[in-house]
Coordinates of C-alpha atoms in Angstrom, one line a residue:
Chain Z
M1 CA -22.8 -25.0 17.3
T2 CA -22.9 -25.5 13.6
D3 CA -25.5 -27.5 11.7
I4 CA -23.4 -30.6 11.5
Q5 CA -21.7 -30.8 14.8
S6 CA -24.2 -33.2 16.5
T7 CA -23.7 -36.9 16.3
S8 CA -27.0 -37.5 14.5
N9 CA -26.0 -35.0 11.9
A10 CA -22.7 -36.6 11.5
R11 CA -24.4 -39.7 10.1
S12 CA -26.2 -37.6 7.5
I13 CA -22.9 -36.0 6.6
S14 CA -21.5 -39.4 6.0
A15 CA -24.3 -40.2 3.5
A16 CA -24.4 -36.8 1.9
G17 CA -20.6 -36.6 1.9
A18 CA -20.2 -39.7 -0.2
G19 CA -20.4 -37.4 -3.2
F20 CA -18.3 -34.7 -1.6
A21 CA -15.5 -36.8 -0.1
A22 CA -11.9 -35.5 0.3
M23 CA -10.6 -34.3 -3.0
S24 CA -13.6 -35.6 -4.9
A25 CA -14.4 -34.2 -8.3
R26 CA -17.5 -32.4 -7.0
R27 CA -15.6 -30.9 -4.1
L28 CA -12.8 -29.8 -6.4
L29 CA -15.2 -28.2 -8.8
A30 CA -17.3 -26.5 -6.1
L31 CA -14.3 -25.0 -4.2
G32 CA -12.4 -24.2 -7.4
G33 CA -15.5 -22.7 -9.1
I34 CA -16.2 -20.4 -6.2
G35 CA -12.5 -19.5 -6.0
L36 CA -12.5 -18.6 -9.7
I37 CA -15.6 -16.4 -9.2
L38 CA -14.0 -14.7 -6.2
V39 CA -10.8 -13.9 -8.0
G40 CA -12.7 -12.8 -11.1
M41 CA -14.8 -10.4 -9.0
L42 CA -11.8 -9.1 -7.3
V43 CA -10.1 -8.5 -10.6
G44 CA -13.3 -6.7 -11.7
D45 CA -13.4 -4.5 -8.6
L46 CA -9.7 -3.6 -9.1
F47 CA -10.3 -3.0 -12.8
A48 CA -13.3 -0.7 -12.0
V49 CA -11.2 1.3 -9.5
F50 CA -7.8 1.6 -11.1
V51 CA -8.3 1.0 -14.9
L52 CA -11.8 1.6 -16.2
H53 CA -12.2 5.3 -15.9
Q54 CA -8.5 6.1 -16.5
N55 CA -8.6 4.0 -19.7
A56 CA -11.9 5.6 -20.8
A57 CA -10.3 9.1 -20.4
K58 CA -7.3 8.0 -22.5
V59 CA -9.6 6.7 -25.3
G60 CA -11.5 10.0 -25.1
E61 CA -8.3 12.0 -25.3
S62 CA -7.1 10.0 -28.4
L63 CA -10.5 10.5 -30.1
S64 CA -10.3 14.2 -29.3
G65 CA -6.8 14.2 -30.8
A66 CA -8.1 12.5 -34.0
A67 CA -10.9 15.1 -34.3
H68 CA -8.6 18.1 -33.7
A69 CA -6.0 16.6 -36.2
A70 CA -8.9 16.5 -38.7
V71 CA -9.7 20.2 -38.0
S72 CA -6.1 21.1 -38.7
G73 CA -6.0 18.9 -41.8
D74 CA -3.3 16.5 -40.5
A75 CA -4.3 13.1 -41.8
N76 CA -1.1 11.4 -40.4
A77 CA -2.0 12.6 -36.9
V78 CA -5.5 11.2 -37.4
A79 CA -4.1 7.8 -38.1
R80 CA -1.7 8.0 -35.1
S81 CA -4.6 8.9 -32.8
F82 CA -6.7 6.0 -34.0
K83 CA -3.8 3.6 -33.5
A84 CA -3.6 4.9 -29.9
V85 CA -7.4 4.3 -29.5
G86 CA -6.9 0.7 -30.7
S87 CA -4.1 0.1 -28.1
F88 CA -6.2 1.5 -25.2
L89 CA -9.2 -0.5 -26.3
E90 CA -7.1 -3.7 -26.5
N91 CA -5.8 -3.0 -22.9
R92 CA -9.3 -2.5 -21.7
G93 CA -10.7 -5.5 -23.6
T94 CA -8.2 -8.0 -22.2
K95 CA -8.9 -6.8 -18.6
V96 CA -12.6 -7.2 -19.2
D97 CA -12.1 -10.6 -20.8
T98 CA -10.0 -11.8 -17.8
H99 CA -12.8 -10.7 -15.4
V100 CA -15.6 -12.2 -17.5
H101 CA -13.9 -15.5 -18.3
M102 CA -12.9 -16.3 -14.7
I103 CA -16.4 -15.7 -13.5
A104 CA -18.0 -17.6 -16.4
F105 CA -15.7 -20.6 -15.9
G106 CA -16.5 -20.4 -12.2
Y107 CA -20.2 -20.7 -13.0
L108 CA -19.5 -23.6 -15.4
A109 CA -17.5 -25.3 -12.6
L110 CA -20.4 -25.0 -10.2
M111 CA -22.8 -26.4 -12.8
L112 CA -20.5 -29.3 -13.5
A113 CA -20.2 -29.9 -9.7
I114 CA -24.0 -30.1 -9.4
V115 CA -24.3 -32.7 -12.2
Q116 CA -21.4 -35.0 -11.0
P117 CA -23.7 -37.8 -9.7
W118 CA -25.0 -38.2 -13.3
V119 CA -21.6 -38.4 -14.9
A120 CA -21.0 -42.1 -15.6
L121 CA -17.2 -42.1 -15.3
S122 CA -15.0 -43.5 -12.5
E123 CA -14.3 -41.1 -9.6
G124 CA -10.6 -41.2 -10.6
T125 CA -11.4 -40.1 -14.1
R126 CA -13.8 -37.4 -12.9
K127 CA -11.1 -36.0 -10.6
K128 CA -8.6 -35.9 -13.4
V129 CA -11.1 -34.1 -15.6
A130 CA -11.9 -31.7 -12.8
W131 CA -8.2 -30.8 -12.5
T132 CA -7.9 -30.4 -16.2
F133 CA -10.9 -28.1 -16.2
L134 CA -9.6 -26.0 -13.4
I135 CA -6.1 -25.7 -14.9
G136 CA -7.6 -24.6 -18.2
S137 CA -9.9 -22.2 -16.4
W138 CA -6.9 -20.4 -14.8
L139 CA -4.6 -20.6 -17.9
L140 CA -7.1 -18.8 -20.2
P141 CA -7.8 -15.7 -18.2
V142 CA -4.1 -15.3 -17.0
G143 CA -3.0 -15.7 -20.7
V144 CA -5.6 -13.1 -21.8
F145 CA -4.5 -10.7 -19.1
L146 CA -0.9 -11.0 -20.3
I147 CA -1.6 -10.4 -24.0
H148 CA -1.3 -6.7 -23.7
Y149 CA 2.0 -6.9 -21.8
V150 CA 3.7 -9.8 -23.6
G151 CA 2.7 -8.9 -27.2
L152 CA 4.7 -10.9 -29.8
A153 CA 7.9 -11.2 -27.7
Y154 CA 9.8 -14.4 -28.5
S155 CA 6.7 -15.8 -30.3
P156 CA 7.3 -18.4 -32.9
L157 CA 4.2 -17.1 -34.8
E158 CA 3.8 -13.9 -36.8
A159 CA 0.4 -12.7 -35.4
I160 CA -0.1 -14.6 -32.2
G161 CA 2.0 -14.2 -29.0
W162 CA 2.8 -16.6 -26.2
A163 CA 0.1 -15.2 -24.0
S164 CA -2.5 -15.9 -26.7
I165 CA -1.1 -19.4 -27.2
C166 CA -1.3 -20.0 -23.4
A167 CA -4.9 -18.7 -23.3
D168 CA -6.0 -20.8 -26.3
F169 CA -4.4 -23.9 -24.7
G170 CA -6.4 -23.1 -21.5
G171 CA -9.6 -22.8 -23.5
T172 CA -8.9 -26.1 -25.2
L173 CA -8.5 -27.8 -21.8
V174 CA -11.8 -26.4 -20.6
V175 CA -13.7 -27.5 -23.8
A176 CA -12.1 -31.0 -23.6
A177 CA -13.0 -31.4 -19.9
T178 CA -16.6 -30.2 -20.4
L179 CA -17.0 -32.5 -23.4
L180 CA -15.8 -35.4 -21.3
Y181 CA -18.3 -34.7 -18.6
L182 CA -21.1 -34.4 -21.2
L183 CA -19.9 -37.8 -22.6
G184 CA -20.2 -39.2 -19.0
I185 CA -23.8 -37.8 -18.7
A186 CA -24.7 -39.4 -22.1
R187 CA -23.3 -42.7 -20.9
H188 CA -25.4 -42.4 -17.8
L189 CA -28.5 -41.8 -19.8
R190 CA -27.8 -44.8 -22.1
Q191 CA -27.4 -47.2 -19.2
P192 CA -30.2 -49.7 -19.4
G193 CA -32.5 -49.9 -16.3
R194 CA -30.6 -47.1 -14.5
A195 CA -32.0 -46.4 -11.0
Q196 CA -33.6 -43.1 -10.1
M197 CA -30.8 -41.0 -8.6
E198 CA -31.3 -38.9 -5.4
D199 CA -28.9 -36.1 -4.7
S200 CA -28.6 -34.1 -1.5
L201 CA -28.0 -30.9 -3.4
L202 CA -31.2 -31.1 -5.4
K203 CA -33.2 -32.3 -2.4
D204 CA -32.2 -29.4 -0.2
R205 CA -35.2 -27.2 1.0
S206 CA -33.3 -25.0 3.5
S207 CA -34.4 -21.4 3.9
A208 CA -31.0 -20.1 2.9
G209 CA -31.2 -22.1 -0.4
R210 CA -34.8 -20.7 -1.0
I211 CA -33.7 -17.1 -0.3
L212 CA -30.8 -17.5 -2.8
L213 CA -33.0 -19.2 -5.4
A214 CA -35.9 -16.8 -5.3
G215 CA -33.7 -13.8 -4.8
G216 CA -31.3 -14.8 -7.6
L217 CA -34.2 -15.3 -9.9
A218 CA -35.7 -11.9 -9.0
L219 CA -32.3 -10.4 -9.9
V220 CA -32.3 -12.2 -13.2
L221 CA -35.8 -10.9 -13.8
L222 CA -34.8 -7.4 -12.8
G223 CA -31.9 -7.5 -15.2
F224 CA -34.3 -8.6 -18.0
F225 CA -36.7 -5.9 -17.2
H226 CA -33.9 -3.3 -17.4
G227 CA -32.6 -4.8 -20.6
A228 CA -36.1 -4.7 -22.2
Y229 CA -36.6 -1.2 -21.0
Y230 CA -33.2 -0.1 -22.4
A231 CA -33.9 -1.8 -25.8
G232 CA -37.3 -0.1 -26.0
A233 CA -36.5 3.4 -24.7
D234 CA -32.8 4.1 -25.4
L235 CA -31.1 1.6 -27.7
Y236 CA -32.3 3.1 -31.1
R237 CA -32.0 6.7 -29.8
H238 CA -28.4 5.9 -28.7
E239 CA -27.5 4.3 -32.0
A240 CA -28.9 7.3 -33.9
L241 CA -27.1 9.8 -31.6
D242 CA -23.8 7.9 -32.0
Y243 CA -24.0 8.4 -35.8
A244 CA -25.3 12.0 -35.5
L245 CA -22.5 13.1 -33.2
L246 CA -19.8 11.6 -35.3
S247 CA -21.3 13.3 -38.4
E248 CA -21.4 16.6 -36.5
M249 CA -17.8 16.2 -35.6
S250 CA -16.9 15.5 -39.2
I251 CA -18.9 18.4 -40.6
A252 CA -17.5 20.8 -38.0
A253 CA -14.0 19.6 -38.5
T254 CA -14.3 20.2 -42.3
A255 CA -15.5 23.8 -41.5
K256 CA -12.5 24.1 -39.0
N257 CA -15.0 24.8 -36.2
A258 CA -13.1 23.5 -33.2
A259 CA -15.7 24.7 -30.7
V260 CA -18.5 22.5 -32.3
V261 CA -16.1 19.6 -32.5
D262 CA -15.3 19.9 -28.8
A263 CA -19.0 20.1 -27.9
A264 CA -19.8 17.0 -30.0
L265 CA -16.8 15.2 -28.4
G266 CA -18.2 16.0 -25.0
E267 CA -21.6 14.7 -25.9
Y268 CA -20.1 11.6 -27.5
G269 CA -18.2 10.9 -24.2
Q270 CA -21.4 11.2 -22.2
L271 CA -23.2 8.9 -24.6
A272 CA -20.5 6.3 -24.3
G273 CA -20.8 6.5 -20.5
E274 CA -24.5 6.2 -20.6
K275 CA -24.4 3.1 -22.8
A276 CA -21.6 1.5 -20.7
V277 CA -23.5 1.9 -17.4
H278 CA -26.8 0.5 -18.9
I279 CA -25.0 -2.5 -20.3
A280 CA -23.0 -3.0 -17.0
A281 CA -26.2 -2.8 -14.9
H282 CA -28.1 -5.2 -17.1
A283 CA -25.2 -7.8 -17.3
H284 CA -24.3 -7.6 -13.6
S285 CA -27.9 -8.0 -12.4
I286 CA -28.4 -11.2 -14.4
E287 CA -24.9 -12.6 -13.6
F288 CA -25.3 -12.0 -9.9
G289 CA -28.7 -13.6 -10.0
L290 CA -27.3 -16.7 -11.7
L291 CA -24.5 -16.7 -9.1
A292 CA -27.0 -16.6 -6.2
I293 CA -29.0 -19.5 -7.7
L294 CA -25.9 -21.5 -8.2
V295 CA -24.5 -21.0 -4.7
G296 CA -28.1 -21.7 -3.4
F297 CA -27.7 -25.3 -4.5
F298 CA -24.5 -25.7 -2.4
Q299 CA -26.1 -24.5 0.9
P300 CA -26.2 -28.1 2.3
Y301 CA -22.4 -28.1 2.1
V302 CA -22.0 -24.7 3.9
S303 CA -21.1 -25.6 7.4
L304 CA -22.4 -22.6 9.3
R305 CA -25.3 -21.9 11.6
H306 CA -28.7 -21.6 9.9
S307 CA -28.9 -18.0 10.9
W308 CA -25.5 -17.2 9.5
K309 CA -26.3 -19.0 6.3
R310 CA -29.4 -16.8 5.9
N311 CA -27.4 -13.7 6.8
W312 CA -24.8 -14.4 4.2
A313 CA -27.5 -15.2 1.6
W314 CA -29.1 -11.8 2.3
A315 CA -25.7 -10.0 2.2
L316 CA -24.9 -11.6 -1.2
L317 CA -28.3 -10.5 -2.5
L318 CA -28.0 -7.0 -1.1
G319 CA -24.6 -6.5 -2.7
S320 CA -25.9 -8.1 -5.9
L321 CA -28.8 -5.6 -6.1
G322 CA -26.8 -2.6 -4.9
L323 CA -24.1 -2.9 -7.5
P324 CA -26.2 -2.6 -10.7
V325 CA -28.5 0.0 -9.1
F326 CA -25.5 2.3 -8.1
V327 CA -23.8 1.6 -11.4
L328 CA -26.9 3.1 -13.1
L329 CA -26.9 6.0 -10.6
E330 CA -23.4 6.9 -11.7
L331 CA -25.0 8.9 -14.4
K332 CA -26.7 11.2 -11.8
L333 CA -24.4 11.0 -8.8
G334 CA -21.0 10.5 -10.5
L335 CA -18.1 8.8 -8.7
V336 CA -19.9 8.7 -5.3
A337 CA -22.4 6.1 -6.8
G338 CA -19.4 4.4 -8.4
G339 CA -17.7 4.1 -5.0
I340 CA -20.9 2.6 -3.4
A341 CA -21.2 0.2 -6.4
D342 CA -17.6 -1.0 -5.6
V343 CA -18.5 -1.5 -1.9
C344 CA -21.6 -3.5 -3.0
G345 CA -19.2 -5.7 -5.1
L346 CA -17.0 -6.1 -2.1
L347 CA -20.1 -7.2 0.0
V348 CA -20.8 -9.9 -2.6
I349 CA -17.1 -11.0 -2.4
V350 CA -17.2 -11.1 1.4
A351 CA -20.5 -13.2 1.4
L352 CA -19.0 -15.5 -1.1
V353 CA -15.8 -15.9 1.0
A354 CA -18.0 -16.8 4.0
M355 CA -19.8 -19.5 2.0
W356 CA -16.5 -20.8 0.6
I357 CA -15.1 -21.0 4.2
G358 CA -18.3 -22.8 5.2
I359 CA -17.8 -25.4 2.5
V360 CA -14.1 -25.8 3.5
R361 CA -15.3 -26.4 7.1
Y362 CA -17.7 -29.0 5.9
T363 CA -15.2 -30.8 3.9
G364 CA -12.7 -30.5 6.7
E365 CA -15.0 -32.4 9.0
L366 CA -15.5 -35.0 6.3
D367 CA -11.7 -35.4 6.2
A368 CA -11.5 -35.7 10.0
M369 CA -14.2 -38.4 9.9
A370 CA -12.4 -40.3 7.1
L371 CA -9.1 -40.1 9.1
L372 CA -10.9 -41.3 12.2
E373 CA -12.4 -44.3 10.4
E374 CA -9.0 -45.1 8.9
G375 CA -7.5 -45.0 12.4
K376 CA -10.2 -47.4 13.7
S377 CA -9.8 -49.9 10.9
G378 CA -6.0 -49.6 11.2
Chain U
M1 CA -37.1 -36.7 -14.3
S2 CA -40.2 -34.5 -14.8
S3 CA -41.1 -33.4 -18.3
A4 CA -40.5 -29.7 -17.4
R5 CA -37.1 -30.5 -16.0
R6 CA -36.2 -32.5 -19.1
L7 CA -37.4 -29.7 -21.3
L8 CA -35.4 -27.1 -19.5
I9 CA -32.1 -29.1 -19.2
I10 CA -32.1 -30.7 -22.7
G11 CA -33.4 -27.4 -24.2
G12 CA -30.8 -25.5 -22.3
I13 CA -28.0 -27.7 -23.5
G14 CA -29.4 -27.5 -27.1
L15 CA -29.6 -23.7 -26.8
A16 CA -26.0 -23.5 -25.4
L17 CA -24.8 -25.6 -28.3
L18 CA -26.7 -23.3 -30.8
G19 CA -25.2 -20.3 -29.2
M20 CA -21.6 -21.7 -29.3
I21 CA -21.9 -23.0 -32.9
Y22 CA -23.3 -19.6 -33.8
G23 CA -20.4 -17.9 -31.9
V24 CA -17.8 -20.0 -33.7
W25 CA -19.3 -19.2 -37.1
Y26 CA -19.5 -15.5 -36.1
A27 CA -15.9 -15.4 -34.8
V28 CA -14.5 -17.0 -37.9
F29 CA -16.6 -15.4 -40.6
A30 CA -17.9 -12.1 -39.2
E31 CA -16.4 -10.7 -36.0
H32 CA -12.9 -9.7 -37.2
Q33 CA -14.2 -8.5 -40.5
E34 CA -16.8 -6.3 -38.7
L35 CA -14.4 -5.0 -36.1
D36 CA -11.7 -4.3 -38.7
G37 CA -14.4 -2.6 -40.9
M38 CA -15.6 -0.4 -38.1
G39 CA -12.1 0.7 -37.1
K40 CA -11.1 1.4 -40.8
S41 CA -14.3 3.2 -41.7
L42 CA -14.1 5.5 -38.7
A43 CA -10.4 6.2 -39.3
T44 CA -11.2 6.7 -43.1
S45 CA -13.9 9.2 -42.2
F46 CA -11.7 11.3 -40.0
S47 CA -8.8 11.1 -42.5
A48 CA -11.2 12.2 -45.3
T49 CA -12.3 15.1 -43.1
A50 CA -8.7 16.1 -42.6
K51 CA -8.4 16.2 -46.4
R52 CA -11.6 18.2 -46.6
D53 CA -13.4 15.4 -48.5
S54 CA -16.8 15.6 -47.0
L55 CA -18.4 13.1 -49.4
A56 CA -15.9 10.4 -48.6
A57 CA -16.1 11.2 -44.9
G58 CA -19.9 10.9 -45.0
E59 CA -19.8 7.5 -46.9
A60 CA -17.3 6.1 -44.5
L61 CA -19.4 7.1 -41.5
K62 CA -22.5 5.5 -43.0
E63 CA -20.5 2.3 -43.4
Y64 CA -19.4 2.5 -39.8
K65 CA -23.0 3.0 -38.7
E66 CA -24.2 -0.1 -40.6
L67 CA -21.3 -2.3 -39.4
K68 CA -21.8 -1.2 -35.8
Y69 CA -25.6 -2.0 -36.0
A70 CA -24.8 -5.5 -37.2
Y71 CA -21.9 -6.1 -34.8
D72 CA -23.9 -5.1 -31.7
R73 CA -26.7 -7.5 -32.6
H74 CA -24.4 -10.4 -33.5
V75 CA -22.6 -10.1 -30.2
D76 CA -26.0 -9.8 -28.3
V77 CA -27.4 -12.9 -30.0
H78 CA -24.3 -15.0 -29.0
G79 CA -24.3 -13.7 -25.4
H80 CA -28.0 -14.0 -24.9
W81 CA -28.4 -17.5 -26.3
I82 CA -25.7 -18.9 -24.0
G83 CA -26.7 -16.8 -21.0
L84 CA -30.3 -17.9 -21.3
A85 CA -29.2 -21.5 -21.8
M86 CA -27.4 -21.4 -18.5
I87 CA -30.5 -20.0 -16.8
L88 CA -32.6 -22.8 -18.4
I89 CA -30.3 -25.5 -17.2
V90 CA -30.1 -24.1 -13.6
L91 CA -33.8 -23.6 -13.4
G92 CA -34.3 -27.1 -14.8
L93 CA -32.3 -28.5 -11.8
A94 CA -34.5 -26.4 -9.4
I95 CA -37.9 -26.5 -10.9
D96 CA -39.1 -29.5 -8.8
R97 CA -38.9 -27.4 -5.7
A98 CA -42.2 -25.6 -6.5
F99 CA -45.4 -25.7 -8.6
D100 CA -47.5 -28.6 -9.7
E101 CA -46.6 -30.4 -12.9
R102 CA -49.0 -28.5 -15.2
V103 CA -47.7 -25.1 -14.1
Q104 CA -44.1 -26.3 -14.2
M105 CA -44.6 -27.4 -17.9
L106 CA -46.3 -24.1 -18.8
L107 CA -43.5 -22.0 -17.3
A108 CA -40.8 -24.2 -18.7
A109 CA -42.3 -24.1 -22.2
G110 CA -42.8 -20.3 -22.1
L111 CA -39.2 -19.8 -20.9
M112 CA -37.8 -22.2 -23.6
A113 CA -39.8 -20.6 -26.4
G114 CA -38.9 -17.1 -25.3
S115 CA -35.2 -17.9 -24.9
L116 CA -35.1 -19.2 -28.5
L117 CA -37.2 -16.5 -30.1
F118 CA -35.9 -13.4 -28.4
P119 CA -32.2 -13.7 -29.7
L120 CA -33.6 -15.0 -33.0
G121 CA -35.6 -11.8 -33.5
V122 CA -32.4 -9.8 -32.7
L123 CA -30.4 -11.8 -35.2
M124 CA -33.1 -11.3 -37.9
Q125 CA -32.8 -7.5 -37.4
T126 CA -29.4 -7.8 -39.2
L127 CA -31.2 -9.2 -42.2
N128 CA -34.4 -7.2 -42.2
N129 CA -35.0 -3.7 -40.8
G130 CA -38.8 -4.1 -40.8
P131 CA -41.1 -4.5 -37.8
G132 CA -41.3 -8.3 -38.0
P133 CA -38.0 -9.1 -36.4
R134 CA -38.5 -6.5 -33.7
A135 CA -41.9 -7.9 -32.9
L136 CA -40.4 -11.4 -32.6
A137 CA -37.7 -10.1 -30.2
V138 CA -40.3 -8.2 -28.1
A139 CA -42.6 -11.3 -28.0
G140 CA -39.7 -13.5 -27.1
S141 CA -38.4 -11.2 -24.3
A142 CA -42.0 -10.9 -23.0
L143 CA -42.3 -14.7 -22.8
V144 CA -39.0 -14.8 -20.9
I145 CA -40.0 -12.1 -18.4
V146 CA -43.5 -13.5 -17.7
S147 CA -42.1 -17.1 -17.2
L148 CA -39.3 -15.8 -15.0
A149 CA -41.8 -13.8 -12.9
G150 CA -44.0 -16.9 -12.4
M151 CA -41.0 -19.0 -11.4
T152 CA -39.7 -16.3 -9.0
L153 CA -43.1 -16.1 -7.3
G154 CA -43.3 -19.9 -7.0
F155 CA -39.8 -20.3 -5.5
A156 CA -40.4 -17.4 -3.1
R157 CA -43.5 -19.1 -1.8
A158 CA -42.1 -22.7 -1.7
R159 CA -42.0 -24.4 1.7
T160 CA -38.6 -24.8 3.5
G161 CA -37.4 -27.7 5.5
D162 CA -35.8 -25.8 8.4

């Protein structure tokens, strides 16, 4: 039996569900937000497996090509190699941006879902704004993803292609929707003699919610610790090494010493890898922490047994901890650690899907009750 | 709404706005120039090497180093102000679940101050290479870490209703 299957609980659903009714703004934003995060994470996992390392290898090859062209005194080949580096970096950059923006918009959607009771706009307007936000949240990352493939084809502008135009339009929709919600909150705050609002999400004190809140915050803390350690111990050393290796390449290329150039290139590649895993571990730890805290708020709407809600909360935290830890271990264990990190990412995705299904089940029961009431009155 | 909640939510929205306004300024007036400059100086350095002009290669590399130093910090400031703002807002919504009002306010004030000062210290490093900005960044991040540790402990020990 789930938490909400008993008759007594059904009454509490009716009250709590007032803000989460069929196709309500809060429901659209909650389900749409988790959906965006899920797809964003899946894109990230696919990117990590099929694009990231291959792309890094191509950038390395092009940089090596530029350095060897410098050794042989071919300035035109240097320029061609750097053009290729630019193209590979653009390809990589647009994939990362797609991943990051989908997840960030998902977080924003969840935050906007939480504050819905304080948005002093009619439910119809809030729903339209929610749809606007979600459409924009999809348009921007899809547009960004297509930038590398569409380029300037059929574009009416000289420097900006259709994919960029589409992405910018999506971004404008997101900004407009967010501003409208902020306006609604400002209207609420200006209302004279406004009553103290109680909300089921903020009142929740379930153990699954507490696990996600405390665990999520611990992940954020861990990410900060790691960031502070990296800034103190490695950042300046890495910056100095970056310059020293490039100088070494340049001096060795002038002396036509290809062996030293190759050695410096190898070290430069290692340095780039080291920097990338530290930044990825820091960012993922904090972002997963924030995700855990956000989904912690929505636990009252997850229609699963208490024990399963706790299990999925722990699974999400375990995956969220494992991914940054194994990303860091890639430096020592290589691709094995990378593979485990991908599995951890998958664990977070599965836990999130389970919570999403729980929310859909909850809203499904609300819909059934609404239909039943309509039938009775009809 | 408790004072700590108000401080975290309103402070978080303010910090997010600061981060976004800074981001817009940065995107329009600095980012493309820095990225272009980094790409050009690196390519110039390698081209000069190919022409056996060590002096020009060294100058171009120095330019690349300075631009990259500033670029990394500008991006970090933008990302950290907005990221910390999101954490402030979310914790503002949750802070009533644990702690008495005095501790809530202490932790909220520490987190708010740290979230403002840490990226500010990083930003100031682009203007001044001395120890002052670094000390500000370290103090800010220490405030963030101590406040987050206190909150984590409080939420982990909070009573549950099931």
